[in-house]
Amino acid sequence: MARPRKPLLSRERIIETAGVLIDAEGVEAISTRRLAAELGVSGPSLYNHFRTKDEILEAVADAVQAQVDLSMFDAGAHPESGDWGWDTALHDWGVAYRATLKAHPHIVPVLALGPGRRPAGLRVADAVFGAMVRAGWPPAQATSIGALMRYFVTGSALGSFARGFVDDQAAYDPTDYPHLGQAHLLAERQEQVDEGAFETGLRAIIDGLRVQFAAIAEK
Amino acid sequence: MARPRKPLLSRERIIETAGVLIDAEGVEAISTRRLAAELGVSGPSLYNHFRTKDEILEAVADAVQAQVDLSMFDAGAHPESGDWGWDTALHDWGVAYRATLKAHPHIVPVLALGPGRRPAGLRVADAVFGAMVRAGWPPAQATSIGALMRYFVTGSALGSFARGFVDDQAAYDPTDYPHLGQAHLLAERQEQVDEGAFETGLRAIIDGLRVQFAAIAEK
DNA sequence: ACCTGAACACCGTTCAAGT
DNA sequence: ACCTGAACACCGTTCAAGT
C-alpha cells in the first residue's frame, strides 16, 4: 500500500481506538500489533504518530483525565444560590473525579503512576489551585490540597479494598487474623464497602481541612 | 546439570533476589530469564517454585507490605504513658506505611493494584480493624478506616504530584493555566511538596475522623 | 522433585523500501 | 509524509528429557 494519499491514521484515531480496547480488555491486551490491526494497519505504522507505545498509553490516560468535570471551581459557580464554598467544590470534584476513573478502571494505573505531566493533569492542578487561593487558602496549602486529593482519589480508584476478601469464612484463621471473623461478608458487598470507605474518607478530608482553615483564618 | 542433590532455588531466595533487582532497576527490569540468570539458573527453573511471573511480583509486594510496623495497634501499646488513642495510632501507622512504600517505590504499583489478597495485607486489615473497634468505632466504620487509609497512603506513594511540574516557567502558558505562574518552582522541591501534601492530608483525615467519632460517641 | 535446552507464540522497535 | 514487510533482540511459558 505504501503511503496513501490521505493518511489512514491520526493521533486522535489511535487514542480513541486504544481507549476502547483498554476499556474492554485491559492494558495488557494492547500490543502495537494488536492495536494496529484494530486500526486496519500494520504494526510499525503507529510509530509515525507516537514515539513509543508508552506515549500512546499516556495519551489515553490524558484523554480520560480531561473528562473530569471542573466546573465546580469556576469563579461564578452557583452564583444564584450563593452557596459556593471551597469545601463543597472540593467534595463535588472528588466525587466526579472518582466516577470518571471508575468508568475507565484499566487506565487508572497509568494515570496514577505517571508524573502527571500531561496537559489535562496540569489543567486540573490549575483549577484546584486557583479556586483554593481565591477562597482564602495560602498558596502552599492550596498546592497541598490538589496533591492530597489526587492521592486519595487515584488510590481509591486503583485498588479495591473489599476485593481483597474472599467469600469463605475458612479463609480467615482466627489465630492469624483474630478480628476478621466477619470478613468473608465483605466479599458480598465489595462495591458498597469501597464506595462507603471513599465517602467516609472524602468527608473526613474535607472536615479536617475545615478545621485547618478555621485555624488559619483565626490569625 | 539436571536435578541437583540440593535444590538451587527456593521461594525465599527468588523473592529476595527479585526484590533487590526491582529496587535497583524497576519492575520492567525483571524478566524471567534475567531474574533466573541473577540466581545462577536457567529461565524455566522458576516455574518449579511459582506458577507465573506475576506470582513472583505479588510475593515481593507482600514481603514489602509485611515490613510495615503495626505495633502501634497493639492493645498494650504505650501503657506506661497512657496516651494511646486510635487517632495517634492511625497517624503513626500512616507515617510508617508511607515510609516503607517510599523505600521500595518500584513495587508500589503492584502492591496498590492487586486486590490485596496477600497475607500481609490481611494482617494489616486485621490489626487496624481490631484496634478501631476496640477504641469504640462501629465495625462498619472501622472497615472504612482501614480502606481509606490504604487509598491515601498507596495513592501518595504511587505518583509524585510535584514531579508533574518542570523547572521552566515557559512551560506554563498563562492562557492555558492562569494560576500556575509559580508552578515551575515546585520542581525544585518535589520531595518537600509531596511530603507536605501527605502530612496535610493525613492530618486532615484524622481531624475529620475525630469529628465523626465525636458525633458517634454523642449518641 | 528440580533442573536443562529447545521450542512456541508472542513482544516493542528499527529500518530500508515504496509512493 | 506515511505506509509496508523484514528483521532484531527480546519476551512468558510449556514440555520432554535428564538425574
mmCIF file of C-alpha atoms in Angstrom, chain A:
data_model
loop_
_atom_site.group_PDB
_atom_site.id
_atom_site.type_symbol
_atom_site.label_atom_id
_atom_site.label_comp_id
_atom_site.label_asym_id
_atom_site.label_seq_id
_atom_site.Cartn_x
_atom_site.Cartn_y
_atom_site.Cartn_z
ATOM 1 C CA MET A 1 0.000 0.000 0.000
ATOM 2 C CA ALA A 2 2.782 2.386 0.936
ATOM 3 C CA ARG A 3 1.759 5.942 1.574
ATOM 4 C CA PRO A 4 -1.914 6.606 0.881
ATOM 5 C CA ARG A 5 -2.941 9.983 -0.472
ATOM 6 C CA LYS A 6 -4.956 10.549 2.653
ATOM 7 C CA PRO A 7 -3.399 9.440 5.976
ATOM 8 C CA LEU A 8 -5.022 6.324 7.387
ATOM 9 C CA LEU A 9 -4.116 7.207 10.927
ATOM 10 C CA SER A 10 -4.157 10.194 13.208
ATOM 11 C CA ARG A 11 -3.216 10.628 16.851
ATOM 12 C CA GLU A 12 -6.892 11.105 17.675
ATOM 13 C CA ARG A 13 -7.967 7.894 15.966
ATOM 14 C CA ILE A 14 -5.201 5.926 17.653
ATOM 15 C CA ILE A 15 -6.054 7.311 21.094
ATOM 16 C CA GLU A 16 -9.747 6.644 20.571
ATOM 17 C CA THR A 17 -9.259 3.050 19.455
ATOM 18 C CA ALA A 18 -6.690 2.351 22.157
ATOM 19 C CA GLY A 19 -9.090 3.715 24.755
ATOM 20 C CA VAL A 20 -11.915 1.482 23.634
ATOM 21 C CA LEU A 21 -9.646 -1.545 23.567
ATOM 22 C CA ILE A 22 -8.273 -0.813 27.031
ATOM 23 C CA ASP A 23 -11.744 -0.280 28.474
ATOM 24 C CA ALA A 24 -12.850 -3.591 27.025
ATOM 25 C CA GLU A 25 -9.828 -5.796 27.644
ATOM 26 C CA GLY A 26 -7.305 -4.008 29.824
ATOM 27 C CA VAL A 27 -3.857 -2.591 29.249
ATOM 28 C CA GLU A 28 -2.262 -5.993 28.749
ATOM 29 C CA ALA A 29 -4.476 -6.514 25.712
ATOM 30 C CA ILE A 30 -2.731 -3.660 23.960
ATOM 31 C CA SER A 31 0.185 -4.642 21.796
ATOM 32 C CA THR A 32 1.320 -2.447 18.959
ATOM 33 C CA ARG A 33 0.446 -5.213 16.514
ATOM 34 C CA ARG A 34 -2.980 -5.769 18.013
ATOM 35 C CA LEU A 35 -3.829 -2.092 18.172
ATOM 36 C CA ALA A 36 -2.604 -1.574 14.641
ATOM 37 C CA ALA A 37 -4.720 -4.478 13.408
ATOM 38 C CA GLU A 38 -7.747 -2.938 15.087
ATOM 39 C CA LEU A 39 -6.991 0.206 13.098
ATOM 40 C CA GLY A 40 -6.606 -1.716 9.862
ATOM 41 C CA VAL A 41 -2.936 -1.010 9.606
ATOM 42 C CA SER A 42 0.385 -2.740 10.210
ATOM 43 C CA GLY A 43 2.265 -2.517 13.487
ATOM 44 C CA PRO A 44 5.087 -0.120 12.721
ATOM 45 C CA SER A 45 2.687 2.465 11.291
ATOM 46 C CA LEU A 46 1.931 3.658 14.782
ATOM 47 C CA TYR A 47 5.462 4.954 15.072
ATOM 48 C CA ASN A 48 4.689 7.638 12.567
ATOM 49 C CA HIS A 49 2.370 9.203 15.140
ATOM 50 C CA PHE A 50 3.822 8.280 18.539
ATOM 51 C CA ARG A 51 7.395 7.733 19.569
ATOM 52 C CA THR A 52 6.649 4.772 21.837
ATOM 53 C CA LYS A 53 3.801 2.589 22.985
ATOM 54 C CA ASP A 54 4.029 4.226 26.411
ATOM 55 C CA GLU A 55 3.300 7.560 24.794
ATOM 56 C CA ILE A 56 0.051 6.125 23.459
ATOM 57 C CA LEU A 57 -0.951 4.936 26.912
ATOM 58 C CA GLU A 58 -0.135 8.336 28.396
ATOM 59 C CA ALA A 59 -2.300 9.975 25.767
ATOM 60 C CA VAL A 60 -5.206 7.677 26.611
ATOM 61 C CA ALA A 61 -4.769 8.481 30.304
ATOM 62 C CA ASP A 62 -4.760 12.173 29.489
ATOM 63 C CA ALA A 63 -7.949 11.841 27.484
ATOM 64 C CA VAL A 64 -9.688 10.224 30.452
ATOM 65 C CA GLN A 65 -8.387 12.835 32.865
ATOM 66 C CA ALA A 66 -9.690 15.528 30.519
ATOM 67 C CA GLN A 67 -13.228 14.216 31.037
ATOM 68 C CA VAL A 68 -13.233 15.077 34.723
ATOM 69 C CA ASP A 69 -15.673 17.900 35.406
ATOM 70 C CA LEU A 70 -14.017 21.022 36.812
ATOM 71 C CA SER A 71 -16.913 23.442 36.553
ATOM 72 C CA MET A 72 -17.394 23.486 40.329
ATOM 73 C CA PHE A 73 -14.193 25.523 40.565
ATOM 74 C CA ASP A 74 -15.416 28.283 38.264
ATOM 75 C CA ALA A 75 -15.428 31.704 39.808
ATOM 76 C CA GLY A 76 -19.115 32.153 39.111
ATOM 77 C CA ALA A 77 -20.232 28.659 40.005
ATOM 78 C CA HIS A 78 -23.675 28.591 41.609
ATOM 79 C CA PRO A 79 -23.918 32.372 41.755
ATOM 80 C CA GLU A 80 -27.680 32.246 42.098
ATOM 81 C CA SER A 81 -27.698 30.067 45.170
ATOM 82 C CA GLY A 82 -24.729 31.860 46.650
ATOM 83 C CA ASP A 83 -23.629 28.735 48.473
ATOM 84 C CA TRP A 84 -20.309 28.241 46.762
ATOM 85 C CA GLY A 85 -17.614 27.187 49.117
ATOM 86 C CA TRP A 86 -14.198 25.655 48.630
ATOM 87 C CA ASP A 87 -15.354 22.712 50.728
ATOM 88 C CA THR A 88 -18.407 21.790 48.672
ATOM 89 C CA ALA A 89 -16.459 22.359 45.459
ATOM 90 C CA LEU A 90 -13.762 20.008 46.681
ATOM 91 C CA HIS A 91 -16.321 17.392 47.612
ATOM 92 C CA ASP A 92 -18.125 17.593 44.277
ATOM 93 C CA TRP A 93 -14.846 17.391 42.414
ATOM 94 C CA GLY A 94 -13.746 14.356 44.392
ATOM 95 C CA VAL A 95 -16.962 12.552 43.567
ATOM 96 C CA ALA A 96 -16.769 13.459 39.875
ATOM 97 C CA TYR A 97 -13.087 12.569 39.673
ATOM 98 C CA ARG A 98 -13.631 9.140 41.161
ATOM 99 C CA ALA A 99 -16.663 8.464 38.972
ATOM 100 C CA THR A 100 -14.661 9.198 35.837
ATOM 101 C CA LEU A 101 -11.803 6.952 36.890
ATOM 102 C CA LYS A 102 -14.172 4.168 37.870
ATOM 103 C CA ALA A 103 -15.667 4.329 34.383
ATOM 104 C CA HIS A 104 -12.223 3.553 32.926
ATOM 105 C CA PRO A 105 -10.564 1.445 35.586
ATOM 106 C CA HIS A 106 -7.978 -0.206 33.357
ATOM 107 C CA ILE A 107 -6.176 3.017 32.574
ATOM 108 C CA VAL A 108 -6.015 4.193 36.195
ATOM 109 C CA PRO A 109 -2.613 2.605 36.885
ATOM 110 C CA VAL A 110 -1.121 4.602 34.021
ATOM 111 C CA LEU A 111 -2.858 7.742 35.161
ATOM 112 C CA ALA A 112 -1.906 7.358 38.813
ATOM 113 C CA LEU A 113 1.666 6.329 38.204
ATOM 114 C CA GLY A 114 2.849 8.809 35.648
ATOM 115 C CA PRO A 115 4.321 12.063 36.859
ATOM 116 C CA GLY A 116 1.170 13.768 35.694
ATOM 117 C CA ARG A 117 2.978 15.983 33.272
ATOM 118 C CA ARG A 118 0.061 15.632 30.881
ATOM 119 C CA PRO A 119 -1.924 18.700 29.875
ATOM 120 C CA ALA A 120 -5.164 17.529 31.473
ATOM 121 C CA GLY A 121 -3.346 16.942 34.743
ATOM 122 C CA LEU A 122 -1.978 20.460 34.693
ATOM 123 C CA ARG A 123 -5.392 21.854 33.911
ATOM 124 C CA VAL A 124 -6.750 20.108 36.994
ATOM 125 C CA ALA A 125 -3.914 21.426 39.141
ATOM 126 C CA ASP A 126 -4.553 24.905 37.807
ATOM 127 C CA ALA A 127 -8.284 24.835 38.515
ATOM 128 C CA VAL A 128 -7.935 23.492 42.062
ATOM 129 C CA PHE A 129 -5.068 25.765 42.979
ATOM 130 C CA GLY A 130 -6.818 28.833 41.588
ATOM 131 C CA ALA A 131 -10.069 28.112 43.395
ATOM 132 C CA MET A 132 -8.420 27.371 46.726
ATOM 133 C CA VAL A 133 -6.336 30.544 46.672
ATOM 134 C CA ARG A 134 -9.386 32.555 45.732
ATOM 135 C CA ALA A 135 -11.206 31.035 48.682
ATOM 136 C CA GLY A 136 -8.523 32.246 51.038
ATOM 137 C CA TRP A 137 -6.075 29.358 51.345
ATOM 138 C CA PRO A 138 -2.379 30.285 51.399
ATOM 139 C CA PRO A 139 -0.656 29.135 48.189
ATOM 140 C CA ALA A 140 1.393 26.414 49.858
ATOM 141 C CA GLN A 141 -1.731 24.842 51.344
ATOM 142 C CA ALA A 142 -3.601 25.180 48.065
ATOM 143 C CA THR A 143 -0.880 23.162 46.397
ATOM 144 C CA SER A 144 -1.094 20.504 49.079
ATOM 145 C CA ILE A 145 -4.843 20.237 48.701
ATOM 146 C CA GLY A 146 -4.600 19.470 44.995
ATOM 147 C CA ALA A 147 -1.958 16.862 45.671
ATOM 148 C CA LEU A 148 -3.636 15.123 48.566
ATOM 149 C CA MET A 149 -6.937 14.901 46.760
ATOM 150 C CA ARG A 150 -5.154 13.269 43.842
ATOM 151 C CA TYR A 151 -3.530 10.789 46.203
ATOM 152 C CA PHE A 152 -6.838 9.819 47.718
ATOM 153 C CA VAL A 153 -8.939 9.617 44.577
ATOM 154 C CA THR A 154 -6.423 7.716 42.482
ATOM 155 C CA GLY A 155 -5.642 5.424 45.385
ATOM 156 C CA SER A 156 -9.303 4.637 45.813
ATOM 157 C CA ALA A 157 -9.829 4.045 42.106
ATOM 158 C CA LEU A 158 -6.772 1.841 41.779
ATOM 159 C CA GLY A 159 -7.322 -0.991 44.108
ATOM 160 C CA SER A 160 -10.424 -2.317 45.648
ATOM 161 C CA PHE A 161 -10.035 -2.819 49.353
ATOM 162 C CA ALA A 162 -13.004 -5.128 49.580
ATOM 163 C CA ARG A 163 -11.882 -7.284 46.671
ATOM 164 C CA GLY A 164 -9.125 -8.480 48.962
ATOM 165 C CA PHE A 165 -11.579 -10.611 50.848
ATOM 166 C CA VAL A 166 -12.989 -13.901 49.728
ATOM 167 C CA ASP A 167 -16.435 -15.219 50.437
ATOM 168 C CA ASP A 168 -15.251 -18.053 52.615
ATOM 169 C CA GLN A 169 -15.084 -17.945 56.367
ATOM 170 C CA ALA A 170 -12.494 -20.695 56.448
ATOM 171 C CA ALA A 171 -10.022 -18.393 54.732
ATOM 172 C CA TYR A 172 -9.622 -16.382 57.926
ATOM 173 C CA ASP A 173 -7.937 -18.453 60.565
ATOM 174 C CA PRO A 174 -8.710 -16.738 63.893
ATOM 175 C CA THR A 175 -5.165 -17.442 65.017
ATOM 176 C CA ASP A 176 -3.703 -15.454 62.142
ATOM 177 C CA TYR A 177 -6.437 -12.843 61.927
ATOM 178 C CA PRO A 178 -8.255 -12.565 65.237
ATOM 179 C CA HIS A 179 -10.550 -9.749 64.124
ATOM 180 C CA LEU A 180 -11.542 -10.889 60.684
ATOM 181 C CA GLY A 181 -14.292 -13.260 61.757
ATOM 182 C CA GLN A 182 -16.847 -11.386 59.680
ATOM 183 C CA ALA A 183 -14.501 -10.504 56.834
ATOM 184 C CA HIS A 184 -15.964 -13.033 54.448
ATOM 185 C CA LEU A 185 -19.149 -10.955 54.491
ATOM 186 C CA LEU A 186 -17.280 -8.087 52.862
ATOM 187 C CA ALA A 187 -16.856 -10.108 49.715
ATOM 188 C CA GLU A 188 -20.566 -9.979 49.021
ATOM 189 C CA ARG A 189 -20.755 -6.220 49.023
ATOM 190 C CA GLN A 190 -17.448 -5.104 47.565
ATOM 191 C CA GLU A 191 -18.953 -2.218 45.711
ATOM 192 C CA GLN A 192 -20.715 -0.733 48.729
ATOM 193 C CA VAL A 193 -17.751 -1.254 51.021
ATOM 194 C CA ASP A 194 -15.383 0.588 48.715
ATOM 195 C CA GLU A 195 -17.932 3.265 47.991
ATOM 196 C CA GLY A 196 -18.612 3.749 51.689
ATOM 197 C CA ALA A 197 -14.929 3.967 52.516
ATOM 198 C CA PHE A 198 -14.447 6.549 49.786
ATOM 199 C CA GLU A 199 -17.331 8.665 51.044
ATOM 200 C CA THR A 200 -16.129 8.424 54.633
ATOM 201 C CA GLY A 201 -12.612 9.355 53.643
ATOM 202 C CA LEU A 202 -13.638 12.232 51.425
ATOM 203 C CA ARG A 203 -15.809 13.668 54.149
ATOM 204 C CA ALA A 204 -13.038 13.231 56.713
ATOM 205 C CA ILE A 205 -10.562 15.038 54.482
ATOM 206 C CA ILE A 206 -12.898 17.962 53.995
ATOM 207 C CA ASP A 207 -13.933 18.138 57.629
ATOM 208 C CA GLY A 208 -10.276 18.059 58.559
ATOM 209 C CA LEU A 209 -9.413 20.794 56.098
ATOM 210 C CA ARG A 210 -12.184 22.924 57.566
ATOM 211 C CA VAL A 211 -10.500 22.605 60.943
ATOM 212 C CA GLN A 212 -7.221 23.751 59.435
ATOM 213 C CA PHE A 213 -8.882 26.560 57.536
ATOM 214 C CA ALA A 214 -10.504 27.887 60.672
ATOM 215 C CA ALA A 215 -7.116 27.900 62.400
ATOM 216 C CA ILE A 216 -5.625 29.909 59.542
ATOM 217 C CA ALA A 217 -8.469 32.411 59.309
ATOM 218 C CA GLU A 218 -8.276 32.999 63.030
ATOM 219 C CA LYS A 219 -4.850 34.521 62.849
#
